[in-house]
Coordinates of C-alpha atoms in Angstrom, one line a residue:
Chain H
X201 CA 225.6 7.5 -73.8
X202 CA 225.2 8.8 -77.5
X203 CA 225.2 7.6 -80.8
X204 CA 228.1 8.3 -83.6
X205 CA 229.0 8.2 -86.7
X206 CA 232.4 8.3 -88.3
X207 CA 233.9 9.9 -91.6
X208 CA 235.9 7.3 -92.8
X209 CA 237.0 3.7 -91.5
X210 CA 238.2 3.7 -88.4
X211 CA 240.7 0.9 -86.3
X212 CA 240.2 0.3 -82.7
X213 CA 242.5 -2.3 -82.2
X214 CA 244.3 -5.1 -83.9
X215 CA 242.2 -8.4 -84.8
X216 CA 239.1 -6.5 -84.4
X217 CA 236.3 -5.1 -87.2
X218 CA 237.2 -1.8 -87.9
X219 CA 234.7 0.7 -87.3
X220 CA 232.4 1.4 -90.5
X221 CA 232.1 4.8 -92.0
X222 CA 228.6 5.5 -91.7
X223 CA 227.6 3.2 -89.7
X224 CA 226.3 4.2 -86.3
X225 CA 227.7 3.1 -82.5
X226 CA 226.9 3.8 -79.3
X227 CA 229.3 5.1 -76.9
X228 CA 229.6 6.1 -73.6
X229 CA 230.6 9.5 -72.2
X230 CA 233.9 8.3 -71.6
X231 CA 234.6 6.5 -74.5
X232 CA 233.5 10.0 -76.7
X233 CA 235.7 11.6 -74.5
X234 CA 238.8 9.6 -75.7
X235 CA 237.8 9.2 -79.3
X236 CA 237.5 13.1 -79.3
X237 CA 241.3 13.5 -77.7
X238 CA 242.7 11.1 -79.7
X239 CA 241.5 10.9 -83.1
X240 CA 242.3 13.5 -85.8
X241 CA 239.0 16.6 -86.2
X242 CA 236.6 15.6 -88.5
X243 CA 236.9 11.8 -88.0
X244 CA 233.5 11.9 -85.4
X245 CA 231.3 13.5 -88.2
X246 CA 228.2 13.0 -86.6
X247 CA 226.6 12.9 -82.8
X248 CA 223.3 12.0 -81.9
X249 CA 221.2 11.2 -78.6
X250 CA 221.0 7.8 -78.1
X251 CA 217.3 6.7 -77.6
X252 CA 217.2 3.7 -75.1
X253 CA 214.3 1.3 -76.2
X254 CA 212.4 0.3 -73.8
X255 CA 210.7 -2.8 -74.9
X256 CA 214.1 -4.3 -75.6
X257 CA 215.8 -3.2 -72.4
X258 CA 216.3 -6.4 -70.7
X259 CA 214.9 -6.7 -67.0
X260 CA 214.6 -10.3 -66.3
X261 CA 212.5 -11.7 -69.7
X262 CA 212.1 -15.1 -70.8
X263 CA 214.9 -15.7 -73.4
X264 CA 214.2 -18.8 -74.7
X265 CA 215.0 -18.9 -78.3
X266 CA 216.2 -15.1 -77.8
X267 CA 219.4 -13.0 -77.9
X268 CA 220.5 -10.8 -75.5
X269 CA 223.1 -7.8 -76.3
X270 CA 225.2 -7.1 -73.2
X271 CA 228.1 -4.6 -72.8
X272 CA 230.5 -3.0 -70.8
X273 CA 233.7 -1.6 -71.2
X274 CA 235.5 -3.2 -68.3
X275 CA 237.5 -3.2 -65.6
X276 CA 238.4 -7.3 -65.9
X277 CA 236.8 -7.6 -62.0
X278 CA 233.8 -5.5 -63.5
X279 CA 233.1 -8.2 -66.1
X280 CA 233.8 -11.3 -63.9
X281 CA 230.7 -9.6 -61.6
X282 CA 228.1 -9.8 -64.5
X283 CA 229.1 -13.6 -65.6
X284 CA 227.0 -15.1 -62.9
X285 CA 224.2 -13.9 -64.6
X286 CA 225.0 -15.2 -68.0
X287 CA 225.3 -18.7 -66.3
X288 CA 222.1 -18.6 -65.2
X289 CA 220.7 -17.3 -68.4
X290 CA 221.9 -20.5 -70.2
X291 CA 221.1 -22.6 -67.3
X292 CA 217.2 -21.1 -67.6
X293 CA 216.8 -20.5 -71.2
X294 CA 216.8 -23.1 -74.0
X295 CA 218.6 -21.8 -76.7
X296 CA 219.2 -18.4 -75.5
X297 CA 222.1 -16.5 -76.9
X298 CA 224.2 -14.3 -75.2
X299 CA 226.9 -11.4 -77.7
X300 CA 228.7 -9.6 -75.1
X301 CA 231.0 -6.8 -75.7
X302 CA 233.8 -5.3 -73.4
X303 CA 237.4 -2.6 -74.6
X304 CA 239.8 -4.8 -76.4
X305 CA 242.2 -5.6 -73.5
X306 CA 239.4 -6.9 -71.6
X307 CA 237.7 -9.3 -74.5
X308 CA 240.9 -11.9 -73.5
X309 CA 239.5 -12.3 -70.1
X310 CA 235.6 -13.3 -71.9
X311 CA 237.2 -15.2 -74.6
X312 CA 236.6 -19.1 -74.0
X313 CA 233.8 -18.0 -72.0
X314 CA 231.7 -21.0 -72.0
X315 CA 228.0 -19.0 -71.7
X316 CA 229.0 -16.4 -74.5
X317 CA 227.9 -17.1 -77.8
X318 CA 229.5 -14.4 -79.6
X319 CA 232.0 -11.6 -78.8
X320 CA 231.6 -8.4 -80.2
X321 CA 233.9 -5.0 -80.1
X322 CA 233.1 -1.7 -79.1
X323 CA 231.7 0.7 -79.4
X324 CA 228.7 -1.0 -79.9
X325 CA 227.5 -1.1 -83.4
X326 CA 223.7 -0.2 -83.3
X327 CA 222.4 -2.9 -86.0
X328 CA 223.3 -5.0 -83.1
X329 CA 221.2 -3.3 -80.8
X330 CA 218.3 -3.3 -83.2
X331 CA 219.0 -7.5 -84.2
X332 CA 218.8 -8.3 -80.3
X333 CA 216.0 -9.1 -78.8
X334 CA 216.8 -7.4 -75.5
X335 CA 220.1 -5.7 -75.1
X336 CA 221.2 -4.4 -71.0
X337 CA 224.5 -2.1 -70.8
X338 CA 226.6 -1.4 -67.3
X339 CA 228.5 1.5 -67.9
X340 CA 228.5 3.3 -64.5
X341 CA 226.6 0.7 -62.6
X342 CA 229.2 1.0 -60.0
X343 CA 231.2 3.9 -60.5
X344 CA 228.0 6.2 -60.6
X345 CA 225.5 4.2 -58.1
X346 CA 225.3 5.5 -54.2
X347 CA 223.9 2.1 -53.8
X348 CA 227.3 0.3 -54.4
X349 CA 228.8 1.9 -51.4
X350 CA 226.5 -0.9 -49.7
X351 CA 225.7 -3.4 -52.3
X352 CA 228.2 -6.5 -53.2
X353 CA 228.6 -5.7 -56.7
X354 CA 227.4 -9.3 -57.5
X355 CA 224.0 -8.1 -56.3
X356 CA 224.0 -4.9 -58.1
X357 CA 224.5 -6.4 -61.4
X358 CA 222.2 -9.6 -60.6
X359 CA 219.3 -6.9 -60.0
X360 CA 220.5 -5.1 -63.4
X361 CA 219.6 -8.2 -64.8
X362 CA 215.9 -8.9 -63.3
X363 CA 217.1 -11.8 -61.1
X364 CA 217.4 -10.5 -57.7
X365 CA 216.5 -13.8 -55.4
X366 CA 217.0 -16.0 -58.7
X367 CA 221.1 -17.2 -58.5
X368 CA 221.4 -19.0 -55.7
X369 CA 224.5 -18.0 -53.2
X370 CA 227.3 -21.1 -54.2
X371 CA 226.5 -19.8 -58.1
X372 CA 226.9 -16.0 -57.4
X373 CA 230.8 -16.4 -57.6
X374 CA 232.2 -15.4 -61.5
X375 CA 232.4 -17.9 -64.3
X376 CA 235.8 -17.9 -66.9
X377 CA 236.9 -19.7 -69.5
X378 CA 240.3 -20.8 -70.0
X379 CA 241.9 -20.7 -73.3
X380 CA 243.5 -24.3 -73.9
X381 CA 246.2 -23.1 -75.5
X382 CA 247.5 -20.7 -72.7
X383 CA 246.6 -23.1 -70.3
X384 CA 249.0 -26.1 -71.7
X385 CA 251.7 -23.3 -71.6
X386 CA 250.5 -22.3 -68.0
X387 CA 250.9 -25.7 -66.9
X388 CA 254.2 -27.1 -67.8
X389 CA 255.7 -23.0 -66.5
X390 CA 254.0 -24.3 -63.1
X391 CA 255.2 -28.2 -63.5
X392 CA 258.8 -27.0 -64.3
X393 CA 259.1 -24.8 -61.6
X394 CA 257.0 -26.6 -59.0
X395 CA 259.3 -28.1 -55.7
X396 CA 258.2 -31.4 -53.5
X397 CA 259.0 -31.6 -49.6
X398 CA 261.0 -33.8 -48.1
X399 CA 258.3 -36.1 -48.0
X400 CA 257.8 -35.8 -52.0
X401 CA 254.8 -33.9 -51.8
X402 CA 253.8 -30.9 -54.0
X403 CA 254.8 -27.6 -52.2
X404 CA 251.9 -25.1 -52.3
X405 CA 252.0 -22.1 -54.3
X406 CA 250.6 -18.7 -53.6
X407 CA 250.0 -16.0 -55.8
X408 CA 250.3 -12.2 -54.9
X409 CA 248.2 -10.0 -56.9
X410 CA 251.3 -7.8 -57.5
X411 CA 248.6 -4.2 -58.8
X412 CA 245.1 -2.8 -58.7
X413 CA 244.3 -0.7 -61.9
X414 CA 245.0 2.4 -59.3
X415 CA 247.2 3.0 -56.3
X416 CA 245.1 3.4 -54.0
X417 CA 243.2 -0.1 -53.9
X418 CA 247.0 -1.9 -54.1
X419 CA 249.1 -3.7 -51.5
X420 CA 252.1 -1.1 -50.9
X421 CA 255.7 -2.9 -52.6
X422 CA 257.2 -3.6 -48.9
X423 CA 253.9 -5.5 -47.5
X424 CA 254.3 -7.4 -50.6
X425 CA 257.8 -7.9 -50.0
X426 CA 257.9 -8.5 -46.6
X427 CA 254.9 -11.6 -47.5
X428 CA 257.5 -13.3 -50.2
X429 CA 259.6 -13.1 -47.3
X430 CA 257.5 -15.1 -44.7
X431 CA 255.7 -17.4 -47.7
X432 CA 259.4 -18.6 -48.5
X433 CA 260.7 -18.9 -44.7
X434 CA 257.7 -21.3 -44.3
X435 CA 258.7 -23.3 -47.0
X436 CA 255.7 -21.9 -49.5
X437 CA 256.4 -20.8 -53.3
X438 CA 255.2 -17.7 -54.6
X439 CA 253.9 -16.9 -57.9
X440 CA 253.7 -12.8 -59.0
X441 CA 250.8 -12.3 -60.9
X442 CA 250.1 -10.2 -63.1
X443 CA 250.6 -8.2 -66.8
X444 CA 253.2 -6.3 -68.6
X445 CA 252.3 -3.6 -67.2
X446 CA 253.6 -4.6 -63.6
X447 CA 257.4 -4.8 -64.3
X448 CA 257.8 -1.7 -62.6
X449 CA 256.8 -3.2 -59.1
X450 CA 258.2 -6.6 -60.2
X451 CA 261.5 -4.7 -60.3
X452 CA 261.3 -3.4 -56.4
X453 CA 260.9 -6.9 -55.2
X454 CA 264.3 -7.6 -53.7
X455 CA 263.1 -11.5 -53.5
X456 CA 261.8 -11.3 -57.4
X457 CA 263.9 -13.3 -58.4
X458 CA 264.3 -15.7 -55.6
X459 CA 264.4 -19.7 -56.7
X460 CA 261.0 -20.3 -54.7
X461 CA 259.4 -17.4 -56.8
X462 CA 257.7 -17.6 -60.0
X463 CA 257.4 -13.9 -61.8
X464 CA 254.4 -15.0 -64.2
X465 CA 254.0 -11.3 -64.7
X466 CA 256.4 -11.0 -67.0
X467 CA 255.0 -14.2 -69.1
X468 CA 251.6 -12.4 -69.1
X469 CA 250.7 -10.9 -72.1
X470 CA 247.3 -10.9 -71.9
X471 CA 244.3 -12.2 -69.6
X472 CA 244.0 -15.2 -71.1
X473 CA 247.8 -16.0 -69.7
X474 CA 246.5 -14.3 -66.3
X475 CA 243.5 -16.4 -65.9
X476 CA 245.6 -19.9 -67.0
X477 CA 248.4 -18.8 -64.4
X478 CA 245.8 -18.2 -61.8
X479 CA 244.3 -21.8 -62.4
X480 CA 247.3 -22.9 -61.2
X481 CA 247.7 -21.7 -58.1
X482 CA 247.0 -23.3 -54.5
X483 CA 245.6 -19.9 -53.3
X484 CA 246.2 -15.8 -54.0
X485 CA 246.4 -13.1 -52.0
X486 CA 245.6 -9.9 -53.4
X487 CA 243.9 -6.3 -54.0
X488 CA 240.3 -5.2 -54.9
X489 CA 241.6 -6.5 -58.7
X490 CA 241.1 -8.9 -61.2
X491 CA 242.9 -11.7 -60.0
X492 CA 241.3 -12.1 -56.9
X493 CA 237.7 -12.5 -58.8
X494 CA 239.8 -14.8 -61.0
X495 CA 241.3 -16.8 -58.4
X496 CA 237.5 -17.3 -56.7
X497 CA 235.9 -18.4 -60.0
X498 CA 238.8 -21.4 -59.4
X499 CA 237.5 -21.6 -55.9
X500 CA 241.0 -20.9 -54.7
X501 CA 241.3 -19.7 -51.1
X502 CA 242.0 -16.5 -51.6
X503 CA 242.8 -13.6 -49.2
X504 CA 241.6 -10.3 -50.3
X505 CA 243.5 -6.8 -48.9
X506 CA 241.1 -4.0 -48.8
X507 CA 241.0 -0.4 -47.9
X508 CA 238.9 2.4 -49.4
X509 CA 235.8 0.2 -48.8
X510 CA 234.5 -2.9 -47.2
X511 CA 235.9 -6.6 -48.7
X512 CA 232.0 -7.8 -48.1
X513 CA 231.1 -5.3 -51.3
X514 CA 233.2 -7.7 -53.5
X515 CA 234.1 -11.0 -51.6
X516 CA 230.8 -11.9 -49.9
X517 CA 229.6 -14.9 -52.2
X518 CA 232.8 -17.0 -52.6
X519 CA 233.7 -19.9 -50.9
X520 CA 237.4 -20.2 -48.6
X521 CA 237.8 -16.4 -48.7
X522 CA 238.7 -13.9 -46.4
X523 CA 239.3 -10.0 -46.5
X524 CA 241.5 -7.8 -44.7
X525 CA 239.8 -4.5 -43.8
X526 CA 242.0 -1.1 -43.0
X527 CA 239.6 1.0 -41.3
X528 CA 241.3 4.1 -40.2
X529 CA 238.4 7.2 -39.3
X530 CA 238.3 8.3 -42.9
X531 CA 237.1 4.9 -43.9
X532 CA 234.8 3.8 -46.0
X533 CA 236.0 6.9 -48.3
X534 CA 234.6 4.3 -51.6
X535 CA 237.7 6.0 -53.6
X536 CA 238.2 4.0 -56.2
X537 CA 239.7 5.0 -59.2
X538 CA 241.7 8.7 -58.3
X539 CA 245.2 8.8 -57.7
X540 CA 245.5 9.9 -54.4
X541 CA 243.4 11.0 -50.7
X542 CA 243.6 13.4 -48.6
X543 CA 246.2 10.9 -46.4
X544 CA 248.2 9.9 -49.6
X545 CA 252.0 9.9 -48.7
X546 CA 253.1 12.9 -50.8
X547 CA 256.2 11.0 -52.0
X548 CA 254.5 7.4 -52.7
X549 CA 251.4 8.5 -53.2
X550 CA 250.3 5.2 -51.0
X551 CA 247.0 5.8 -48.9
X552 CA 246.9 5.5 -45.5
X553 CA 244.8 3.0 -45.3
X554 CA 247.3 0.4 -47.2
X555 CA 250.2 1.1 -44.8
X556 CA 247.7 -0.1 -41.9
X557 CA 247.7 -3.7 -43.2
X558 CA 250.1 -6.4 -41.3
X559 CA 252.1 -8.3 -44.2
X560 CA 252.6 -11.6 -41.4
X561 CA 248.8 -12.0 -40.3
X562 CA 247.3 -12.0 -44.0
X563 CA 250.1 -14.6 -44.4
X564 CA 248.8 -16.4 -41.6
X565 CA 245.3 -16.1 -42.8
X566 CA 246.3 -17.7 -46.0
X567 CA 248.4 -20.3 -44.9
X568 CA 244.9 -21.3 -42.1
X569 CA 243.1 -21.5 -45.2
X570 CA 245.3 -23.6 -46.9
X571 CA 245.5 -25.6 -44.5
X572 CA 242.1 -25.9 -43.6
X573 CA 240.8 -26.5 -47.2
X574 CA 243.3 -28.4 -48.7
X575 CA 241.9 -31.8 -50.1
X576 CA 244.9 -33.5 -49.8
X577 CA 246.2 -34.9 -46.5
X578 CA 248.2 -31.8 -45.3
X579 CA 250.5 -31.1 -42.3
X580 CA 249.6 -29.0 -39.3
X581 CA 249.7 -25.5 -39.8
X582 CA 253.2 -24.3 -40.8
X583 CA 254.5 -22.1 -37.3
X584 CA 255.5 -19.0 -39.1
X585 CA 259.2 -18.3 -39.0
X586 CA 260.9 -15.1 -38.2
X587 CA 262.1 -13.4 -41.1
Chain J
X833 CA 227.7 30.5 -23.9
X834 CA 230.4 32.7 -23.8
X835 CA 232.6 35.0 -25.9
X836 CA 235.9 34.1 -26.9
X837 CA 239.0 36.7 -27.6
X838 CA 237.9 38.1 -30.8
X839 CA 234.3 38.8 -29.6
X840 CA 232.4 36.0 -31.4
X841 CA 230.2 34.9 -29.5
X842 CA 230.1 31.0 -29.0
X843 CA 226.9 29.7 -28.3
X844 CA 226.2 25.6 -28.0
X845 CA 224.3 24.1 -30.6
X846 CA 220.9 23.6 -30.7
X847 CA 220.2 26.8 -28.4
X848 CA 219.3 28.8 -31.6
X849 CA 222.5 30.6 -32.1
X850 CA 223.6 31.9 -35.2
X851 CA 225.1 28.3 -35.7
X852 CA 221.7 26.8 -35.7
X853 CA 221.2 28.7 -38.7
X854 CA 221.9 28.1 -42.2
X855 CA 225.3 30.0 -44.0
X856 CA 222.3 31.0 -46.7
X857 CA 220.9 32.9 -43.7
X858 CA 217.3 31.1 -44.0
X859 CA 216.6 30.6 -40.3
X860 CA 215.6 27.0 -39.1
X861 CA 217.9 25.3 -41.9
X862 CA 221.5 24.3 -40.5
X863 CA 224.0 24.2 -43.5
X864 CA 224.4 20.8 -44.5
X865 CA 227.8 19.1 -44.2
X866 CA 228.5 19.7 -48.1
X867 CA 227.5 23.6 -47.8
X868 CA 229.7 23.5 -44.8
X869 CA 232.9 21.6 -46.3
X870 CA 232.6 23.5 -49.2
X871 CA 233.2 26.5 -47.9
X872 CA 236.2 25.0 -45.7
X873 CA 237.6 23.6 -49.0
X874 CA 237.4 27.1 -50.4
X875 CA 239.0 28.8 -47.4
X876 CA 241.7 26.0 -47.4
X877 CA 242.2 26.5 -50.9
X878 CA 243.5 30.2 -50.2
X879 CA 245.0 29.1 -46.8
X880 CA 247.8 26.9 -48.5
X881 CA 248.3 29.9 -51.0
X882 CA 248.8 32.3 -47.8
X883 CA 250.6 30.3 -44.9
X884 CA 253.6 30.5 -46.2
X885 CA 254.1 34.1 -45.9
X886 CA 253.7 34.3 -42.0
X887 CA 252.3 37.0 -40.1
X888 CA 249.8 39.2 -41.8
X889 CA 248.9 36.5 -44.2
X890 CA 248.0 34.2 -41.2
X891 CA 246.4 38.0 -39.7
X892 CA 244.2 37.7 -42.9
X893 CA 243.1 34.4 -43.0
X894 CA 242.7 34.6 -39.1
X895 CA 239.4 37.0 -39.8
X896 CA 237.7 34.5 -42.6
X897 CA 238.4 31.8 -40.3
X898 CA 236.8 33.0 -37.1
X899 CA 234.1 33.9 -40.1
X900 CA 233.5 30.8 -41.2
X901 CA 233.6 29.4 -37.4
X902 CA 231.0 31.7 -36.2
X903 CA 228.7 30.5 -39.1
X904 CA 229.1 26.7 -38.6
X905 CA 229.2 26.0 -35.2
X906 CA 232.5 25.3 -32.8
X907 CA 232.3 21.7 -32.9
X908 CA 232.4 20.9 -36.9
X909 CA 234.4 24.0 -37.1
X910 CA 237.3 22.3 -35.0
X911 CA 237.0 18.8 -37.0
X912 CA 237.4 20.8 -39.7
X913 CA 240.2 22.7 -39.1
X914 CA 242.6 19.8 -38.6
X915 CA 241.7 18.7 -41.8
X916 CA 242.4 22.1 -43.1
X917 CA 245.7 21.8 -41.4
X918 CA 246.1 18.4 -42.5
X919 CA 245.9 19.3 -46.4
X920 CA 248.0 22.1 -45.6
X921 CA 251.4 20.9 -44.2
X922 CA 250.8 18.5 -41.7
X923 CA 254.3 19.1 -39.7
X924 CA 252.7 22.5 -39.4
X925 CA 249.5 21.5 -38.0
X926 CA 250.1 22.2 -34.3
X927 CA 251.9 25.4 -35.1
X928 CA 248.6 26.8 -37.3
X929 CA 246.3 25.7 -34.9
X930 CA 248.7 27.6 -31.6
X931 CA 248.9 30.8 -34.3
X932 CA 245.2 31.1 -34.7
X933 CA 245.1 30.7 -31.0
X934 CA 247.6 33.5 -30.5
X935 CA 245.4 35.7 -33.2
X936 CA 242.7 35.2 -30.9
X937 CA 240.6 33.8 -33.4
X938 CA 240.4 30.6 -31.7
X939 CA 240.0 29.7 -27.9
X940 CA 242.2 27.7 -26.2
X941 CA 239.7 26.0 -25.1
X942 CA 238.1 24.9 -28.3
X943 CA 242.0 23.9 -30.0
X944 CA 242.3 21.8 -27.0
X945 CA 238.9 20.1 -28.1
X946 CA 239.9 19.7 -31.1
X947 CA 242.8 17.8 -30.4
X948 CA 240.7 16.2 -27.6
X949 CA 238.5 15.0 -30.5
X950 CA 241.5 14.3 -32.9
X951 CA 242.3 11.6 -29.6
X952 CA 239.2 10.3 -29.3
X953 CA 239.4 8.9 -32.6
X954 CA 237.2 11.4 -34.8
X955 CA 239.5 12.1 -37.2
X956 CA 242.0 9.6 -39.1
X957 CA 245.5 11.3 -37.9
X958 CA 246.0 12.4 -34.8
X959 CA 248.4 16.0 -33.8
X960 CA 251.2 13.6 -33.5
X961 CA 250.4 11.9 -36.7
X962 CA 249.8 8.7 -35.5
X963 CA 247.4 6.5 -37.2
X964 CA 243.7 6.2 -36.1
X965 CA 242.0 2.9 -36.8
X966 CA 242.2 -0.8 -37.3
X967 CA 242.1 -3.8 -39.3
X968 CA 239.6 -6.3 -39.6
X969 CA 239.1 -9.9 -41.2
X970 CA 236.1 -11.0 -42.6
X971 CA 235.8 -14.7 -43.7
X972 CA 233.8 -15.7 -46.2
X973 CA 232.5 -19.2 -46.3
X974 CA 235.4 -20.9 -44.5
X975 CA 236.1 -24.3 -42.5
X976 CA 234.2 -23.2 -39.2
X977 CA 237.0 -25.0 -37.4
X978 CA 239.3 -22.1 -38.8
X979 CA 241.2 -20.4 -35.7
X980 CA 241.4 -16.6 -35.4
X981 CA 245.3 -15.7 -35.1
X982 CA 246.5 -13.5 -32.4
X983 CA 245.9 -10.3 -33.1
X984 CA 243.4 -10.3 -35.5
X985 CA 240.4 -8.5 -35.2
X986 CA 237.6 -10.3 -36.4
X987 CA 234.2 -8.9 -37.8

């Protein structure tokens, strides 16, 4: 982490505060890194160490009447680990406040959240830092940390905070908000294109977590195929979740654009959509990504499909979930943001590991827990058909 | 204990051969498994620039091979060397591995651990390239009354 200072005013994205000449913000190795690549010379015009201080860094205080700064950058999953713990700050503290900053993709995902009090860009800007009471940043926690090759993350960060032993297991899944706005468009896109049985009831619909932020943590294209494919021969509609950004697997899904599947990728334009589409679901199966975390602060049954390392490190804490685990010899290898492995198909680029998974049992697995936690008087457990 | 075709000398670890030893040559400290991969990643690293050209470039990595193997103990060393092969081309695996053999840089004996070892599960690919391994499911607060499908391997 260091501190900087810039020579003019400087944008960081649209419908935030610029960046103040002058003014000082701290920023993390890797954020330096790509302000330095992609801003004009001269526009960093000063770098300094950044000095933690230690009577503010927060490690489990009393903050009644207080504010706390908190911030990391992201990934979306990241956040949703750390909400737990503002829950329970709110639920402790009288009058605590909580100003929370993440990168501007990821402030969507926190913005209706109902235990932040105020949002706030990065990089940090230090006055906030020195107007907190307490402030508590995460950058690295997991990425950096030998102990989260054995730690669930929602541990980790609960420690971070000073309240190991404090959040009790049912309230150590992740907190959202929902935007009403994108959730009144969310629900008439699911009432429109929702089907009934013959006996007029609601069909279910699953979600598929279509990408994780890096190939090697997502569900190879044909597994996800192949589970449209046996969702839809058992009668079940599917919903495609995710962002812009996933149009390019959207577009190798033969079944895409099947009537019993709903493509809310490509009605995504930010989290906020993502999180209202994901409140609509009767379950999700999906990668070490976002939408799984989403889908668990719903308490949909959700099936997680894991490779590199263990589903217990995320998936432990929530309720009606279960995790696939590839473990070929090479496992856990804890890769987690690279490209490729050692085992990577040299065309694809898929790891090993994902091409170990069986498309028809995680099916199975979702459609038990369907069944099995449905609150609604259900039918026996669909017999899967043959594709 | 024995010597194989080049003349090393292959003693068993643990009986204070050369092995036993660290590659910094301070006696009583075995090289740890980074000092030792290292150094594999480094040979590798000229081996894929090499095995193309057959022949004497497989003569000269031959020498720095048995090298390294008499440092690190025959074991590792064979682990090791499938994954070697494996970053190189892995439909060339068997025939780098029966090469070295033919160099005499390798026992036969000690390529047919290896691929005993790559059987038994040690390593993720085996010299057919099938996959090593399984999948599990883990539930996570579920209906107790849940059944386990047929074929799932539970945790």
């Amino acid at each position: 982490m260091r501190l900087i200072t810039f020579s003019k005013d400087v944008k960081m994205d649209d419908g935030m505060e610029p960046c103040r000449k002058g003014k000082r913000y701290i920023v993390s190795d890797g954020m330096f890194q790509q302000f330095k690549e992609n801003f004009a010379d001269g526009t960093i015009d000063g770098v300094f160490p950044f000095q933690e201080v230690p009577e503010k860094r927060y490690n489990g205080q009393d903050l009644t009447g207080k504010t706390l700064l908190v911030w990391r950058t992201g990934g979306m999953g990241d956040l949703c680990f750390i909400t737990p713990n503002l829950r329970y700050i709110k639920e402790t503290y009288k009058d605590s406040k909580i100003h929370f900053g993440c990168g501007p993709r990821f402030r969507y995902g926190v913005m209706h959240h109902p235990n932040i009090d105020k949002l706030v860009p990065l990089p940090i800007d230090y006055e906030l830092l020195e107007k907190a009471d307490y402030y508590l940043m995460f950058e690295g926690i997991i990425e950096n940390n030998e102990q989260a090759k054995h730690t669930n993350a929602y541990d980790l960060f609960e420690a971070a905070f000073g309240f190991t032993g404090k959040i009790s297991l049912e309230k150590k899944r992740p907190v959202l908000g929902i935007s009403p706005d994108h959730l009144k468009v969310a629900k008439k896109m699911f009432s429109d294109f929702r089907k009934k049985d013959a006996d007029g009831q609601d069909i279910p619909i699953i979600g598929i977590g279509l990408k994780a932020s890096h190939i090697i943590r997502s569900i190879i294209p044909p597994h996800i195929h192949q589970m449209m494919g046996i969702l839809i021969q058992n009668g079940v509609m599917v919903a495609l979740i995710g962002g812009q950004e996933d149009k390019d697997i959207g577009n190798m899904l033969p079944l895409a654009g099947h009537p019993m599947v709903l493509q809310c990728y490509k009605h995504s334009k930010d989290y906020r959509d993502t999180i209202a589409h994901i409140s609509q679901l009767d379950g999700l199966i999906g990668p070490d990504s976002s939408p799984i975390h989403m889908a668990a602060a719903f308490e949909k049954p959700v099936v997680g499909v894991y490779g590199p390392f263990p589903s217990a490190l995320r998936m432990k804490y929530y309720k009606n979930a279960s995790g696939f685990d590839a473990k070929p010899m090479c496992s856990p290898c804890f890769l987690h943001g690279i490209e490729t492995c050692d085992y990577s198909d040299s065309h694809s680029k898929e790891p090993m590991c994902q091409h170990m998974h069986n498309p028809e049992l995680i099916v199975k697995e979702m459609l038990l827990l369907l069944h099995y936690t449905s609150t609604q008087a259900s039918p026996q457990p669909m017999a899967l058909k043959q594709l | 204990m024995g010597m194989n075709k080049k003349g090393f000398q292959v003693i068993p670890r643990g009986q204070g051969g050369p092995h036993d030893q660290g590659n910094s040559g301070s006696p009583g400290r075995a090289p740890t498994n980074d000092e030792r991969f290292h150094a594999l990643e480094e040979f590798a690293n000229e081996a894929m620039q090499i095995i193309n050209n057959q022949g004497e470039g497989l003569k000269q990595m031959g020498g720095r091979l048995g090298e390294i193997m008499f440092k690190m103990g025959k074991l590792d060393e064979v682990v090791q060397l499938q994954r070697i092969a494996l970053r190189v081309q892995r439909d060339r695996q068997n025939a780098f591995m029966r090469t070295l053999v033919e160099l005499g840089t390798i026992d036969e004996e000690i390529l047919q651990a290896g691929f005993d070892i790559v059987e038994n599960r040690i390593l993720p690919i085996t010299s057919e390239g099938r996959v090593n391994g399984s999948v599990y499911v883990s539930r996570y607060n579920t209906p107790t009354e849940m059944p386990v499908p047929q074929g799932v391997n539970r945790t």
